[in-house]
Coordinates of C-alpha atoms and ligand atoms in Angstrom, one line a residue:
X862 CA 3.3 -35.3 4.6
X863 CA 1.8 -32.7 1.6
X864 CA 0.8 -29.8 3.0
X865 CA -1.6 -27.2 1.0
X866 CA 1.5 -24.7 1.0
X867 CA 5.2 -24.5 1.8
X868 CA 4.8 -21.0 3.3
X869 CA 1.3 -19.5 5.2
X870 CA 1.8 -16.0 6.7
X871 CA -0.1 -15.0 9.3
X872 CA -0.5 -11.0 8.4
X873 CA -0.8 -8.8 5.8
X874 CA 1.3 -5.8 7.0
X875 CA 4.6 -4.7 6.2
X876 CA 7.0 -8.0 7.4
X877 CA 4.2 -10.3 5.7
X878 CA 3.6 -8.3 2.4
X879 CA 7.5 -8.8 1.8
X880 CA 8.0 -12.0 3.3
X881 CA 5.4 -13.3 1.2
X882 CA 6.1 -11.8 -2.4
X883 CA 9.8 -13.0 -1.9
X884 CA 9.0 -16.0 -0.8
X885 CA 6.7 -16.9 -4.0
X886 CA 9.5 -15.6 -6.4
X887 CA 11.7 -18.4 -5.2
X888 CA 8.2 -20.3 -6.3
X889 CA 7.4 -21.3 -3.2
X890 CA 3.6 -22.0 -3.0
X891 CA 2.5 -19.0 -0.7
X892 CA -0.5 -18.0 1.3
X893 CA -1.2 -15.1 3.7
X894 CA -4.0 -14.0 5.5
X895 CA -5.4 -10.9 7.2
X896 CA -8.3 -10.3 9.5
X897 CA -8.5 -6.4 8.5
X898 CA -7.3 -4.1 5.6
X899 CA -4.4 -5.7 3.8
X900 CA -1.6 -3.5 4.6
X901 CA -1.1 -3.4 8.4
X902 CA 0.1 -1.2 10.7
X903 CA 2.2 1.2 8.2
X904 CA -0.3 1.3 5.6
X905 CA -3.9 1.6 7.2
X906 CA -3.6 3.5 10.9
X907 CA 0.3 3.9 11.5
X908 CA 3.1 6.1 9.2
X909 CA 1.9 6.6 6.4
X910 CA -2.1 8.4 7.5
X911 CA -0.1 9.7 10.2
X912 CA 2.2 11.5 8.0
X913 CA -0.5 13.0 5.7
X914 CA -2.2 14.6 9.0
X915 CA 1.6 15.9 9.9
X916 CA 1.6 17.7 6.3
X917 CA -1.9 18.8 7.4
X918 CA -1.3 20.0 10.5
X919 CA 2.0 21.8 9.2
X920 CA 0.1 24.4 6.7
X921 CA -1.2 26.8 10.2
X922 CA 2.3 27.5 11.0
X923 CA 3.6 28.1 7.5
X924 CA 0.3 30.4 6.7
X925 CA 2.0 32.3 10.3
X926 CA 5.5 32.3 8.7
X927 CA 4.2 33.3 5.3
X928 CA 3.3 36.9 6.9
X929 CA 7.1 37.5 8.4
X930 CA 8.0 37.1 3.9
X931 CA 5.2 39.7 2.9
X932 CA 2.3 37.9 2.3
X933 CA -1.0 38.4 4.0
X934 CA -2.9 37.2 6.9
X935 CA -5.2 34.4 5.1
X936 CA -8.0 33.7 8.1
X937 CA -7.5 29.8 7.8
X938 CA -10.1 27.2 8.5
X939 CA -9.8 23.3 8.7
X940 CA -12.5 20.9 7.8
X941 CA -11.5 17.7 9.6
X942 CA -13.9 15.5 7.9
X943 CA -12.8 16.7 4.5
X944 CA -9.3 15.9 5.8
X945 CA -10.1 12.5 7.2
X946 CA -12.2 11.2 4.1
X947 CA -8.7 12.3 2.1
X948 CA -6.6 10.3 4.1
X949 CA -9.2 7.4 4.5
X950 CA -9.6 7.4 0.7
X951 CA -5.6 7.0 0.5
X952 CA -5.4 4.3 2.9
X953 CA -8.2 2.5 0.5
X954 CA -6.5 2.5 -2.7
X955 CA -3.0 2.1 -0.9
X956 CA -4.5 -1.2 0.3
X957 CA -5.7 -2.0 -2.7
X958 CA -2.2 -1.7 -4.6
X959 CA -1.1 -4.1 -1.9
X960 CA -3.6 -6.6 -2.6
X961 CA -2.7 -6.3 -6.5
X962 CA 0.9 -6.7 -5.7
X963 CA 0.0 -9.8 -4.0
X964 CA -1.9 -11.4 -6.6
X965 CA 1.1 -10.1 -8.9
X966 CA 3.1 -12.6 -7.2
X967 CA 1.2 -15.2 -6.7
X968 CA 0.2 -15.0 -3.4
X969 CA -2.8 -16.6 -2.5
X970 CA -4.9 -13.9 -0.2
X971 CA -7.3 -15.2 2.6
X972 CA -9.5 -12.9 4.6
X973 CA -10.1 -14.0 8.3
X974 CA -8.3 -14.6 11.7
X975 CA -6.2 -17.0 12.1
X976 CA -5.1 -19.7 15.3
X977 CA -3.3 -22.4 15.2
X978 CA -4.1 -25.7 16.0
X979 CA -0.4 -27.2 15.7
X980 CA 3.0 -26.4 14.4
X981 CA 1.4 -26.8 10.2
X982 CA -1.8 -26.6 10.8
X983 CA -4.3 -23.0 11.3
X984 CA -7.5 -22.6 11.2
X985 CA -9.3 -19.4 9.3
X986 CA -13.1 -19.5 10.4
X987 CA -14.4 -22.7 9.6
X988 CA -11.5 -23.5 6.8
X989 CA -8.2 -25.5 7.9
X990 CA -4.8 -25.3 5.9
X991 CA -1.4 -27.1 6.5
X992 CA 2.2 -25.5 5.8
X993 CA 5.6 -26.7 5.8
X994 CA 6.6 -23.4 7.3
X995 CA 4.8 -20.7 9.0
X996 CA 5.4 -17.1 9.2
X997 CA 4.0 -15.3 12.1
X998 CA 3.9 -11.4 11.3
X999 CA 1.2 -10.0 13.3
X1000 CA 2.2 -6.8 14.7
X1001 CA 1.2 -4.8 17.5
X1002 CA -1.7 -3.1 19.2
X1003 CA -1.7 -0.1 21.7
X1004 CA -1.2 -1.3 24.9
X1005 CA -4.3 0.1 27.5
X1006 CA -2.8 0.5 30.9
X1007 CA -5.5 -1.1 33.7
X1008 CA -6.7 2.6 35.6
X1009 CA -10.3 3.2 36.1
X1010 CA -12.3 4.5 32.9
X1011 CA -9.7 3.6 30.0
X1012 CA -12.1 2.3 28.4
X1013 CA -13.4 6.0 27.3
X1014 CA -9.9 6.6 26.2
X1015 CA -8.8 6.2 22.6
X1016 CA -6.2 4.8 21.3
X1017 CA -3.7 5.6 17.7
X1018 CA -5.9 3.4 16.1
X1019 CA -8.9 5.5 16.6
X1020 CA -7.4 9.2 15.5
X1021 CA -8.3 9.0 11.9
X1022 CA -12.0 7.9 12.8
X1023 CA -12.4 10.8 15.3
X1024 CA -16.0 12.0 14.7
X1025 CA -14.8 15.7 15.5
X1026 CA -12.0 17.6 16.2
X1027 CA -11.5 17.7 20.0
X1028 CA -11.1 20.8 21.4
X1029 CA -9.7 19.9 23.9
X1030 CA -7.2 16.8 24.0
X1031 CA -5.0 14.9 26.7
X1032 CA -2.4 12.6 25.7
X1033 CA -0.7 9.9 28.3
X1034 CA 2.1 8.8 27.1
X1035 CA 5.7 10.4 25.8
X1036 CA 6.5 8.2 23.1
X1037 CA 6.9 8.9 19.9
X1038 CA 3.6 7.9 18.9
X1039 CA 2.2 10.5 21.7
X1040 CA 4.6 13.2 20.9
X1041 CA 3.5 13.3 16.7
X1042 CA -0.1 13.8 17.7
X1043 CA 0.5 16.0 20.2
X1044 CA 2.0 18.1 17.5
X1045 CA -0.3 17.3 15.2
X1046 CA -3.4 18.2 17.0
X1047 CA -1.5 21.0 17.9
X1048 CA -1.3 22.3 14.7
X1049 CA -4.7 21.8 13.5
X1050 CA -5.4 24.2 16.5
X1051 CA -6.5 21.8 19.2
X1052 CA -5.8 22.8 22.9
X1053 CA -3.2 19.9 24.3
X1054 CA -2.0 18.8 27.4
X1055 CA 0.6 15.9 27.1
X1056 CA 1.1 13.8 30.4
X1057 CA 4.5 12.0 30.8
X1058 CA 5.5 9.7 34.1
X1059 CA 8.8 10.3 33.9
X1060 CA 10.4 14.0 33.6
X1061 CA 11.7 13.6 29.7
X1062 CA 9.7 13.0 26.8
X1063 CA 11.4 10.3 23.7
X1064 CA 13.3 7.7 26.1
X1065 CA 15.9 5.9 24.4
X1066 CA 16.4 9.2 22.6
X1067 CA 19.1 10.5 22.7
X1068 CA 18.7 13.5 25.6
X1069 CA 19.8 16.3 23.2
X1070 CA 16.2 15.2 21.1
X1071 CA 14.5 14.8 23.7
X1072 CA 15.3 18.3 25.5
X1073 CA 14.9 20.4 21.7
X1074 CA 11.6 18.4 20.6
X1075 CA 10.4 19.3 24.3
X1076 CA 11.6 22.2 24.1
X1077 CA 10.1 23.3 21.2
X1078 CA 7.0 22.0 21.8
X1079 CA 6.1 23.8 24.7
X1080 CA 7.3 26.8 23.0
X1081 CA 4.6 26.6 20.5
X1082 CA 2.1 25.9 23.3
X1083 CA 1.5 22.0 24.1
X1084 CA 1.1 21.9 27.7
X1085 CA 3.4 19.1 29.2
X1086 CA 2.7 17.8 32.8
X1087 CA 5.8 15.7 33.6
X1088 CA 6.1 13.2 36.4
X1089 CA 2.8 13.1 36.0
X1090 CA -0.1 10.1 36.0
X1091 CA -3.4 9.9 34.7
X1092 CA -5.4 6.9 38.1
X1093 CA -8.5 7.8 36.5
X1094 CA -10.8 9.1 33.8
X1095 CA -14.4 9.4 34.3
X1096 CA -17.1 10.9 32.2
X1097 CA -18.4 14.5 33.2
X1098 CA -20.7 17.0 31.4
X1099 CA -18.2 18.9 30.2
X1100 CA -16.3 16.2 28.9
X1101 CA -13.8 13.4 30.1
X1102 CA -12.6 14.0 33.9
X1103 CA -9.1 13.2 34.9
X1104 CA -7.6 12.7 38.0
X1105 CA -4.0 12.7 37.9
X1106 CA -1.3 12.0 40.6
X1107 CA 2.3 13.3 40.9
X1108 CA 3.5 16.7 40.1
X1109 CA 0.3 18.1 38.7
X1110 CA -2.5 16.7 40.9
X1111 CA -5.6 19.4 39.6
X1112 CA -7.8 17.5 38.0
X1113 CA -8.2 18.0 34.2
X1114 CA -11.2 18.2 32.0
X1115 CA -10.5 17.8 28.5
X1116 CA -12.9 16.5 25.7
X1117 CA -11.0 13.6 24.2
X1118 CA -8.0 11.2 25.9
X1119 CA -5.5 9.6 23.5
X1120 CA -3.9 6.7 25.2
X1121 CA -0.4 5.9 23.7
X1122 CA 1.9 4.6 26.7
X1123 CA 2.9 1.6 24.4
X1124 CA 2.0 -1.3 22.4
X1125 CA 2.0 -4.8 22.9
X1126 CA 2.2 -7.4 20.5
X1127 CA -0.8 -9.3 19.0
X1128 CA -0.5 -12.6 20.2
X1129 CA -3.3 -13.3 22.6
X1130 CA -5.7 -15.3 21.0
X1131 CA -3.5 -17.2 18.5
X1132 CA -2.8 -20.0 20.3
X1133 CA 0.8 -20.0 20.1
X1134 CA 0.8 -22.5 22.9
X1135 CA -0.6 -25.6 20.6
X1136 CA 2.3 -24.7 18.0
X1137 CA 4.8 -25.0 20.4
X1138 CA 6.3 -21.2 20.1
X1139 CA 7.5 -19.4 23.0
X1140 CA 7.0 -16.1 24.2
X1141 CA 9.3 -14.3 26.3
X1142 CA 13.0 -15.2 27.0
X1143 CA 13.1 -18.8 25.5
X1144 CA 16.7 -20.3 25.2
X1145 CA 19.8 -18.3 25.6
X1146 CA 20.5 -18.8 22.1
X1147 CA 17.7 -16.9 21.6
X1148 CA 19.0 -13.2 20.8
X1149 CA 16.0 -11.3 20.7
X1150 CA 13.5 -11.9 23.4
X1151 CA 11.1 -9.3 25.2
X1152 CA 8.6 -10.2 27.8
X1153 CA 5.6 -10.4 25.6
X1154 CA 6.9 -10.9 22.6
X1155 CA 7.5 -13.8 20.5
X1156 CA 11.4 -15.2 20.9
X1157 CA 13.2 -15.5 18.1
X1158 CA 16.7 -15.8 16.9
X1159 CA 18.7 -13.5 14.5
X1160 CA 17.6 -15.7 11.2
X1161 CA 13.9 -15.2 13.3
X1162 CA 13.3 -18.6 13.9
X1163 CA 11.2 -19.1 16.5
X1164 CA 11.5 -22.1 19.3
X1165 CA 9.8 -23.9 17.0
X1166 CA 12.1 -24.8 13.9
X1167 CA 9.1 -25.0 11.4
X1168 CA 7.9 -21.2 12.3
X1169 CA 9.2 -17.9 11.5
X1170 CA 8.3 -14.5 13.3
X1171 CA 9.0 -11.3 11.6
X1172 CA 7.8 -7.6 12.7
X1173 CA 6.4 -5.7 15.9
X1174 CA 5.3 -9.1 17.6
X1175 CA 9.1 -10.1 17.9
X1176 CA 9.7 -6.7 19.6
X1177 CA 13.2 -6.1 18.2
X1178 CA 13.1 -3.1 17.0
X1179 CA 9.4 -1.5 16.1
X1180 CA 9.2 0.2 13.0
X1181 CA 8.4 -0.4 9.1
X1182 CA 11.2 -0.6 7.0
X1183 CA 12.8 -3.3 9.5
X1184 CA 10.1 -5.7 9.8
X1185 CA 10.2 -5.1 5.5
X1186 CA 13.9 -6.1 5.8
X1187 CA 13.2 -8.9 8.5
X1188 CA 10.7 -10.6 6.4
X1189 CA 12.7 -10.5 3.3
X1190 CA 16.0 -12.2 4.9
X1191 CA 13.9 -14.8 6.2
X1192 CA 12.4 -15.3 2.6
X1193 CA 16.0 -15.4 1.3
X1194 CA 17.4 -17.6 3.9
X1195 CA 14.2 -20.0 3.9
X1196 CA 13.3 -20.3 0.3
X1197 CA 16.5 -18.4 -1.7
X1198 CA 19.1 -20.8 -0.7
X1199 CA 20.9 -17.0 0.9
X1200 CA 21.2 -17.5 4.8
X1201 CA 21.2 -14.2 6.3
X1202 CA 20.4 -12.1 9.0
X1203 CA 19.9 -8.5 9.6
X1204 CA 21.6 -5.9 11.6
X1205 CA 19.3 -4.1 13.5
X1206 CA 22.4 -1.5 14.8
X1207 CA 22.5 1.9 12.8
X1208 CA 18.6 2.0 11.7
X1209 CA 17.9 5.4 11.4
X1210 CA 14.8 6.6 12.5
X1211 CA 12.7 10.0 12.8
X1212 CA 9.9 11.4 14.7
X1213 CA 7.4 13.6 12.7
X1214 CA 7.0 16.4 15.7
X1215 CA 7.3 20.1 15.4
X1216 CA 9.9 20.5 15.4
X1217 CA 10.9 17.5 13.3
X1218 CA 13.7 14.9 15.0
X1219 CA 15.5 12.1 13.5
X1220 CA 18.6 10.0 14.8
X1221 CA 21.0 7.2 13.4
X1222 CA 23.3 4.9 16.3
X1223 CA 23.8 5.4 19.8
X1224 CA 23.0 8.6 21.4
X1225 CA 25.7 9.9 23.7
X1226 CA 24.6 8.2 27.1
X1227 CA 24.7 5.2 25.2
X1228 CA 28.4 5.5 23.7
X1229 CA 29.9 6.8 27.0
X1230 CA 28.2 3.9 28.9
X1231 CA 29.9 1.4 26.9
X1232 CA 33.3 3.0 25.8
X1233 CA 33.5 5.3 28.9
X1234 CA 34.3 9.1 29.2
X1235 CA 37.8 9.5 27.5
X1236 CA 37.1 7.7 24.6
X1237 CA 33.9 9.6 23.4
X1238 CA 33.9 13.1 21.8
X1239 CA 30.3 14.8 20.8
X1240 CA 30.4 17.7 18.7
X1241 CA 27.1 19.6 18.9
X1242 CA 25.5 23.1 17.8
X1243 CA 22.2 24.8 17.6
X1244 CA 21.3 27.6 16.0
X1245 CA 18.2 29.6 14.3
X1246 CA 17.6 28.1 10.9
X1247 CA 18.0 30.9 8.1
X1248 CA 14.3 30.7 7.7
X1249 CA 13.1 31.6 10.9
X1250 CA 15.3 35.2 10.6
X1251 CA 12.1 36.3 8.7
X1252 CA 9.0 34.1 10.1
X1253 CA 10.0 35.8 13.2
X1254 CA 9.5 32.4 15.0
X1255 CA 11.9 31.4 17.7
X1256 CA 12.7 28.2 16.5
X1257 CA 16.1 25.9 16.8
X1258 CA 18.0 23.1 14.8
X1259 CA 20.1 21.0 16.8
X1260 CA 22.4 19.1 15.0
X1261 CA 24.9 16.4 16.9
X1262 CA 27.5 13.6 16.4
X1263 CA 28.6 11.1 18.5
X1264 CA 32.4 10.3 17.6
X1265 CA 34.6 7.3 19.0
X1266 CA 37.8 9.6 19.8
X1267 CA 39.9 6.2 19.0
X1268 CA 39.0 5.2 15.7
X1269 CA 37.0 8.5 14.6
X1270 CA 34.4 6.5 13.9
X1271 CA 30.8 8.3 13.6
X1272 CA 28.6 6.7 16.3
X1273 CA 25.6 8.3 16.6
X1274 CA 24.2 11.5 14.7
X1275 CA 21.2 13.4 16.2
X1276 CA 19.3 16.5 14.4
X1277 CA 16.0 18.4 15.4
X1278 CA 14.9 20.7 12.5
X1279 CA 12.9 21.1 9.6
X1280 CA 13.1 17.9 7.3
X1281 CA 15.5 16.2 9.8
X1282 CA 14.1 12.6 8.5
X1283 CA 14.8 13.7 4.8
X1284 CA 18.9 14.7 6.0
X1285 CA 19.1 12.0 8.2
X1286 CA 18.7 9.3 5.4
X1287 CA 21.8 10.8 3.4
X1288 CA 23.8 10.1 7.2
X1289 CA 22.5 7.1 7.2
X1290 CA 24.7 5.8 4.6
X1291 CA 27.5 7.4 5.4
X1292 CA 27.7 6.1 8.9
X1293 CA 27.0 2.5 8.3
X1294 CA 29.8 3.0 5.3
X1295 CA 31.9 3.5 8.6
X1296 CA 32.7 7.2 8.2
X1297 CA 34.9 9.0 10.3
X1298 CA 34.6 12.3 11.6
X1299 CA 37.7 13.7 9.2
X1300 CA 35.3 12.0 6.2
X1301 CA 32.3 14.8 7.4
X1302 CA 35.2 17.7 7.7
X1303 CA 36.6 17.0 4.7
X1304 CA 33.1 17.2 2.6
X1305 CA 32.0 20.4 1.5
X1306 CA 28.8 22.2 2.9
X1307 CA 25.6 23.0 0.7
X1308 CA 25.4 26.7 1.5
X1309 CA 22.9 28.1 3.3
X1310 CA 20.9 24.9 4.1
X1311 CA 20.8 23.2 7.4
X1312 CA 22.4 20.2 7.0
X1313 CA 25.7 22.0 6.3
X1314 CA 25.9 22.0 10.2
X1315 CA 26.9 18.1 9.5
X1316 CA 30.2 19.0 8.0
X1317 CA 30.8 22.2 9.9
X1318 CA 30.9 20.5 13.5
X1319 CA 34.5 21.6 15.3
Ligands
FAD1214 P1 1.7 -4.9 11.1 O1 2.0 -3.9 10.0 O2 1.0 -4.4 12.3 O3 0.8 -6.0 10.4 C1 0.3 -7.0 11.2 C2 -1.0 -7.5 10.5 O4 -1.4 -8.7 11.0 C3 -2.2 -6.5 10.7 O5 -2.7 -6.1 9.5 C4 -3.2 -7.3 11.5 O6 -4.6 -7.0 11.2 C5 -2.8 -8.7 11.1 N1 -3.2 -9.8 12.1 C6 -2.9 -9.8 13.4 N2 -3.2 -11.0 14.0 C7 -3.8 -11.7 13.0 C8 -4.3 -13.0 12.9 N3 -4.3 -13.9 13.9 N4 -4.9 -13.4 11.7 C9 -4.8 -12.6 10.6 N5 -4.3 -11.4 10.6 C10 -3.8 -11.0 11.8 N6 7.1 2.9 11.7 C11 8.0 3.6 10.9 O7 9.0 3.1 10.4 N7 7.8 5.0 10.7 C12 6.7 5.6 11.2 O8 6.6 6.8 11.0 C13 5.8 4.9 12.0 N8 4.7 5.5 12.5 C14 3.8 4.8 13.3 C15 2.7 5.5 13.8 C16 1.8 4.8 14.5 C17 0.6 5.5 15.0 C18 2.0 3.4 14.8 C19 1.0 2.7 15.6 C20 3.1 2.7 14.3 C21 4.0 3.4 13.5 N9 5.2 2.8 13.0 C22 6.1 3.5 12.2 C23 5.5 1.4 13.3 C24 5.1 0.5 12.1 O9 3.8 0.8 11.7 C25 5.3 -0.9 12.5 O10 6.6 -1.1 13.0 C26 5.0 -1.9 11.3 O11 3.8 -1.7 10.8 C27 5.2 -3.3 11.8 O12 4.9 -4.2 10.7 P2 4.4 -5.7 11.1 O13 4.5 -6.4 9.8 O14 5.2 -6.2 12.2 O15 3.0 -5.6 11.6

């Protein structure tokens, strides 16, 4: 049968961008198409305008430090809708470059939403198109959790399009997503009260983050309610009403409710069923497999042999540069005659709070779990950065390695500090080179910085 191409991606974000340009320089005859802003995720509402309010929000506590180095008080104001046109206007001409970089490569761009109707067959509005093989990249959403008034909740989605600056602002949720705006809003001078169920922010964090970051934020006054729930949210005349169960049961009145308890992948209305592609735990063979998410295996073939999922909707491991890297291997192995899969161990990752975290491999709980007491050795310090001897503030760097005692090996390497995501990328490769702890020891220090802690660890 001729079909209209040999590869139609479903999802211009950041596993379908690179799926779909590597793809069409093997010449493969390519299509993708997007129901929003080409980009996704990353591009539009996720890292990258998330990141340009973190740099925002980061200039009221540097104009505070600036005084403790002999400059003068400067009486600071922020204009949010200045700052939000600048970071929409970004997001605009970043999605433009991608849609050049797509007609660079001769990628066929359709706007729309698409369904399928069969394994090679989709429909886009009223248009139908055929493929030999399909690549399903259609990311997430946050995930609204069914208590009474949600609805007047927002969501990640909706914190570049706020139409002010709350005053006031509750976040449920202590993931990563909830902890950067916390910190954000934070430091654009916005009262905030972060609600957590459990009694630890960052789970799956290693607990040394999770304690500093926590730490640290209430230090610079974010009010946490652990163990706490939000059952309901109701509108008021002084704002939003929330009714919360567990350790803090006062109601709270805030102004605006950020809901970021997870996300979910987007697969509700596109049909998967007619296509034949399981969601869930398909066959054992099936490595990767989540409740909601599309099942895949490690080349990220799904249970149907003809269609491909890459990104956030196969849950494996959320985050930008490996749905890039999961999108290109499946180009390789599909249409550049080079099978391969990718590892998805030792993927270092950060999280843009105040202060700053980022981590590589397994956190401590992790490593003793699996290769018991004896055989693991952490090697941890914290300490006041140089900088802060003058800003006056009290604020900590954590720095930690996770060793295997037998082999030396580097497992895991924690830090909390300024510019922790910039250090941790250098670690990065050294630990999946397969350094030891003798390789740090032996490398010399850059003196006085904080990453020096690194090689300094006894
Ligand atoms: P996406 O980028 O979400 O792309 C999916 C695309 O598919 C979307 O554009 C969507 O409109 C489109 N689509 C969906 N269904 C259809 C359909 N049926 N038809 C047509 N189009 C469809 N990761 C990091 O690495 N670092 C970070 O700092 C970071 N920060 C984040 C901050 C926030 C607030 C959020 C929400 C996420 C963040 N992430 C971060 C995660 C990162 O954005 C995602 O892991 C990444 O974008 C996943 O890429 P993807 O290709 O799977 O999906």
């Amino acid at each position: 049968m001729a079909f209209d191409y040999d590869l139609f991606v479903i999802g211009a974000g950041s596993g379908g961008l690179a799926a779909s340009k590597r793809a069409a320089s093997y010449g493969a005859r390519v299509a993708i198409v997007e129901a929003d802003l080409v980009g996704g995720t990353c591009a539009i509402r996720g890292c990258i305008p998330k990141k340009l309010m973190v740099y925002a929000s980061e200039f009221s506590s540097l104009y505070q430090d600036a005084v403790g180095y002999g400059w003068s008080e400067v009486e600071t104001h922020l204009n949010w809708q200045k700052l939000l046109t600048a970071v929409d206007q970004e997001v605009h001409r970043l999605s433009q470059v991608h849609t050049q970089a797509l007609q660079a490569a001769g990628v066929e761009l359709i706007h729309g939403y698409a369904r399928f109707l069969d394994a090679h067959t989709l429909e886009v509005g009223e248009q139908k198109v055929t493929a030999e093989k399909i690549l399903i990249a259609v990311g997430g959403e946050a995930f609204r959790p069914p208590i009474a008034g949600i609805e007047h909740a927002v969501t990640s989605r909706d914190m570049f399009h706020l139409p002010q600056q709350p005053r006031h602002l509750a976040i449920m949720g202590g993931g990563y997503i909830g902890v950067e705006f916390a910190c954000i809003m934070h430091g654009f001078g916005t009262q905030v009260t972060q609600i957590i169920r459990g009694d630890q922010f960052l789970r799956g964090f290693d607990q040394d983050i999770s304690t500093a970051v926590e730490s640290g934020m209430i230090h610079h006054g974010i009010r946490v309610l652990q163990s706490t729930i939000v059952t309901k949210i109701e509108p008021v005349p002084a704002g939003l009403k929330l009714t919360l169960s567990g350790n803090y049961e006062v109601p709270l009145t805030v102004d605006t409710v950020l809901s970021a308890v997870g996300r979910t992948p987007n697969l509700q209305k596109l049909c998967l069923d007619r296509a034949g592609v399981e969601i869930g735990r398909g066959p054992s063979s099936f490595a990767y497999a989540s409740d909601s998410a599309i099942a895949v295996n490690e080349y990220s073939q799904t249970t149907q042999p003809n269609i491909f999922a890459v990104g956030d909707c196969t849950d494996r491991l959320n985050l930008t540069p490996v749905a890039l890297a999961e999108g290109r291997a499946f180009a390789d192995t599909e249409f550049g005659h080079q099978r391969r899969a990718i590892s998805h161990e030792y993927v270092p990752t950060a999280i843009f709070s105040q202060p700053e975290a980022a981590t590589i491999g397994w956190t401590e709980a992790a490593a003793r779990e699996q290769l018991g007491d004896s055989t693991v050795k952490c090697y941890r310090t914290q300490f006041r950065p140089l900088f802060h001897s003058l800003s006056g503030r009290e604020e900590k760097a954590m720095i930690k390695l996770v060793v295997d005692d037998d082999s030396d090996r580097i497992l895991g390497a924690h830090m909390v500090g300024a510019h922790a995501a910039e250090i941790m990328q250098g670690m990065a490769i050294a630990i999946n080179m397969g350094a030891t702890k003798k390789d740090f020891d032996r490398t010399l220090g850059i003196h006085p910085s904080v990453a020096e802690g690194f090689v300094t660890l006894r």
